[in-house]
């Protein structure tokens, strides 16, 4: 939890010094939560990313879908919803499609 607070503080500090966080900044924060299946925090991180006008890339989309797959219990319903909200280019990305399939398989 301390690392989470520190990571979010870093984003805020970046904004206060006119440094714009990018997709790598947000994805790095989401990574630890994704590994634990903490999909709520990953969603919140990426909502902050979108609010900051930073576009989701394939790695970020995979992280979100993977968090749903690793959740206890897995959340394929949320993964499908998130997938449908992705841009057409991300929907065709092979890594994104693999992550979606993994989540569907884990949640069946």
mmCIF file of C-alpha atoms in Angstrom:
data_model
loop_
_atom_site.group_PDB
_atom_site.id
_atom_site.type_symbol
_atom_site.label_atom_id
_atom_site.label_comp_id
_atom_site.label_asym_id
_atom_site.label_seq_id
_atom_site.Cartn_x
_atom_site.Cartn_y
_atom_site.Cartn_z
ATOM 1 C CA UNK A 1 0.000 0.000 0.000
ATOM 2 C CA UNK A 2 2.873 2.376 0.733
ATOM 3 C CA UNK A 3 4.330 1.825 -2.706
ATOM 4 C CA UNK A 4 0.936 2.555 -4.235
ATOM 5 C CA UNK A 5 0.676 5.863 -2.398
ATOM 6 C CA UNK A 6 4.238 6.755 -3.367
ATOM 7 C CA UNK A 7 3.570 5.935 -7.006
ATOM 8 C CA UNK A 8 0.460 8.087 -7.125
ATOM 9 C CA UNK A 9 2.318 10.864 -5.319
ATOM 10 C CA UNK A 10 4.992 10.676 -8.016
ATOM 11 C CA UNK A 11 2.327 11.229 -10.684
ATOM 12 C CA UNK A 12 1.005 14.219 -8.764
ATOM 13 C CA UNK A 13 4.526 15.614 -8.309
ATOM 14 C CA UNK A 14 5.122 15.235 -12.044
ATOM 15 C CA UNK A 15 1.974 17.219 -12.787
ATOM 16 C CA UNK A 16 2.902 19.951 -10.300
ATOM 17 C CA UNK A 17 6.271 20.416 -12.000
ATOM 18 C CA UNK A 18 4.671 20.506 -15.470
ATOM 19 C CA UNK A 19 5.997 17.071 -16.405
ATOM 20 C CA UNK A 20 3.243 15.204 -18.190
ATOM 21 C CA UNK A 21 2.956 11.541 -17.143
ATOM 22 C CA UNK A 22 2.892 9.237 -20.148
ATOM 23 C CA UNK A 23 1.613 5.739 -20.851
ATOM 24 C CA UNK A 24 4.798 4.252 -19.359
ATOM 25 C CA UNK A 25 4.269 6.157 -16.100
ATOM 26 C CA UNK A 26 0.710 4.929 -15.714
ATOM 27 C CA UNK A 27 1.483 1.382 -16.861
ATOM 28 C CA UNK A 28 4.317 1.130 -14.364
ATOM 29 C CA UNK A 29 1.977 2.039 -11.539
ATOM 30 C CA UNK A 30 -0.652 -0.432 -12.736
ATOM 31 C CA UNK A 31 1.823 -3.325 -13.174
ATOM 32 C CA UNK A 32 2.064 -4.407 -9.536
ATOM 33 C CA UNK A 33 -1.708 -4.289 -9.120
ATOM 34 C CA UNK A 34 -2.172 -6.269 -12.334
ATOM 35 C CA UNK A 35 0.111 -9.030 -11.025
ATOM 36 C CA UNK A 36 -2.086 -9.336 -7.919
ATOM 37 C CA UNK A 37 -5.344 -9.265 -9.872
ATOM 38 C CA UNK A 38 -6.305 -5.962 -8.256
ATOM 39 C CA UNK A 39 -8.437 -4.943 -11.214
ATOM 40 C CA UNK A 40 -10.148 -2.082 -9.363
ATOM 41 C CA UNK A 41 -6.875 -0.230 -8.850
ATOM 42 C CA UNK A 42 -5.768 -0.967 -12.410
ATOM 43 C CA UNK A 43 -9.075 0.428 -13.711
ATOM 44 C CA UNK A 44 -8.681 3.537 -11.537
ATOM 45 C CA UNK A 45 -5.111 4.060 -12.737
ATOM 46 C CA UNK A 46 -6.142 3.827 -16.366
ATOM 47 C CA UNK A 47 -9.178 6.073 -15.764
ATOM 48 C CA UNK A 48 -6.701 8.650 -14.432
ATOM 49 C CA UNK A 49 -4.608 8.036 -17.535
ATOM 50 C CA UNK A 50 -7.550 8.707 -19.857
ATOM 51 C CA UNK A 51 -8.521 11.791 -17.823
ATOM 52 C CA UNK A 52 -4.939 12.998 -18.322
ATOM 53 C CA UNK A 53 -5.441 12.583 -22.082
ATOM 54 C CA UNK A 54 -2.883 9.828 -22.355
ATOM 55 C CA UNK A 55 -3.867 7.152 -24.844
ATOM 56 C CA UNK A 56 -3.995 3.492 -23.924
ATOM 57 C CA UNK A 57 -1.462 1.379 -25.813
ATOM 58 C CA UNK A 58 -1.458 -2.387 -26.271
ATOM 59 C CA UNK A 59 0.723 -3.011 -23.203
ATOM 60 C CA UNK A 60 -1.677 -1.026 -21.012
ATOM 61 C CA UNK A 61 -4.686 -2.847 -22.485
ATOM 62 C CA UNK A 62 -3.016 -6.208 -21.827
ATOM 63 C CA UNK A 63 -2.314 -5.148 -18.242
ATOM 64 C CA UNK A 64 -5.973 -4.315 -17.670
ATOM 65 C CA UNK A 65 -7.225 -7.553 -19.228
ATOM 66 C CA UNK A 66 -4.625 -9.553 -17.295
ATOM 67 C CA UNK A 67 -5.790 -8.008 -14.021
ATOM 68 C CA UNK A 68 -9.286 -9.316 -14.742
ATOM 69 C CA UNK A 69 -7.855 -12.774 -15.523
ATOM 70 C CA UNK A 70 -5.814 -12.864 -12.298
ATOM 71 C CA UNK A 71 -8.639 -11.636 -10.074
ATOM 72 C CA UNK A 72 -10.128 -14.036 -7.553
ATOM 73 C CA UNK A 73 -12.527 -14.999 -8.976
ATOM 74 C CA UNK A 74 -11.546 -14.120 -12.568
ATOM 75 C CA UNK A 75 -13.713 -11.451 -14.177
ATOM 76 C CA UNK A 76 -14.195 -12.332 -17.865
ATOM 77 C CA UNK A 77 -17.341 -10.173 -17.911
ATOM 78 C CA UNK A 78 -15.294 -7.068 -17.129
ATOM 79 C CA UNK A 79 -12.589 -8.090 -19.580
ATOM 80 C CA UNK A 80 -15.139 -8.354 -22.386
ATOM 81 C CA UNK A 81 -16.615 -4.967 -21.487
ATOM 82 C CA UNK A 82 -13.168 -3.365 -21.455
ATOM 83 C CA UNK A 83 -12.249 -5.028 -24.749
ATOM 84 C CA UNK A 84 -15.351 -3.632 -26.455
ATOM 85 C CA UNK A 85 -14.367 -0.132 -25.304
ATOM 86 C CA UNK A 86 -10.888 -0.343 -26.847
ATOM 87 C CA UNK A 87 -9.990 1.376 -30.087
ATOM 88 C CA UNK A 88 -10.317 -0.728 -33.262
ATOM 89 C CA UNK A 89 -6.519 -0.901 -33.618
ATOM 90 C CA UNK A 90 -6.107 -2.336 -30.118
ATOM 91 C CA UNK A 91 -8.879 -4.881 -30.768
ATOM 92 C CA UNK A 92 -6.732 -6.307 -33.576
ATOM 93 C CA UNK A 93 -3.501 -6.405 -31.559
ATOM 94 C CA UNK A 94 -2.351 -10.013 -31.101
ATOM 95 C CA UNK A 95 -1.180 -9.482 -27.492
ATOM 96 C CA UNK A 96 -4.501 -7.898 -26.544
ATOM 97 C CA UNK A 97 -6.412 -10.778 -28.149
ATOM 98 C CA UNK A 98 -4.264 -13.326 -26.278
ATOM 99 C CA UNK A 99 -4.945 -11.552 -22.969
ATOM 100 C CA UNK A 100 -8.676 -11.587 -23.661
ATOM 101 C CA UNK A 101 -8.590 -15.311 -24.502
ATOM 102 C CA UNK A 102 -6.638 -16.020 -21.292
ATOM 103 C CA UNK A 103 -9.243 -14.223 -19.248
ATOM 104 C CA UNK A 104 -12.111 -16.035 -20.961
ATOM 105 C CA UNK A 105 -10.376 -19.399 -20.365
ATOM 106 C CA UNK A 106 -9.644 -18.595 -16.696
ATOM 107 C CA UNK A 107 -13.192 -17.471 -16.042
ATOM 108 C CA UNK A 108 -14.998 -20.418 -17.590
#
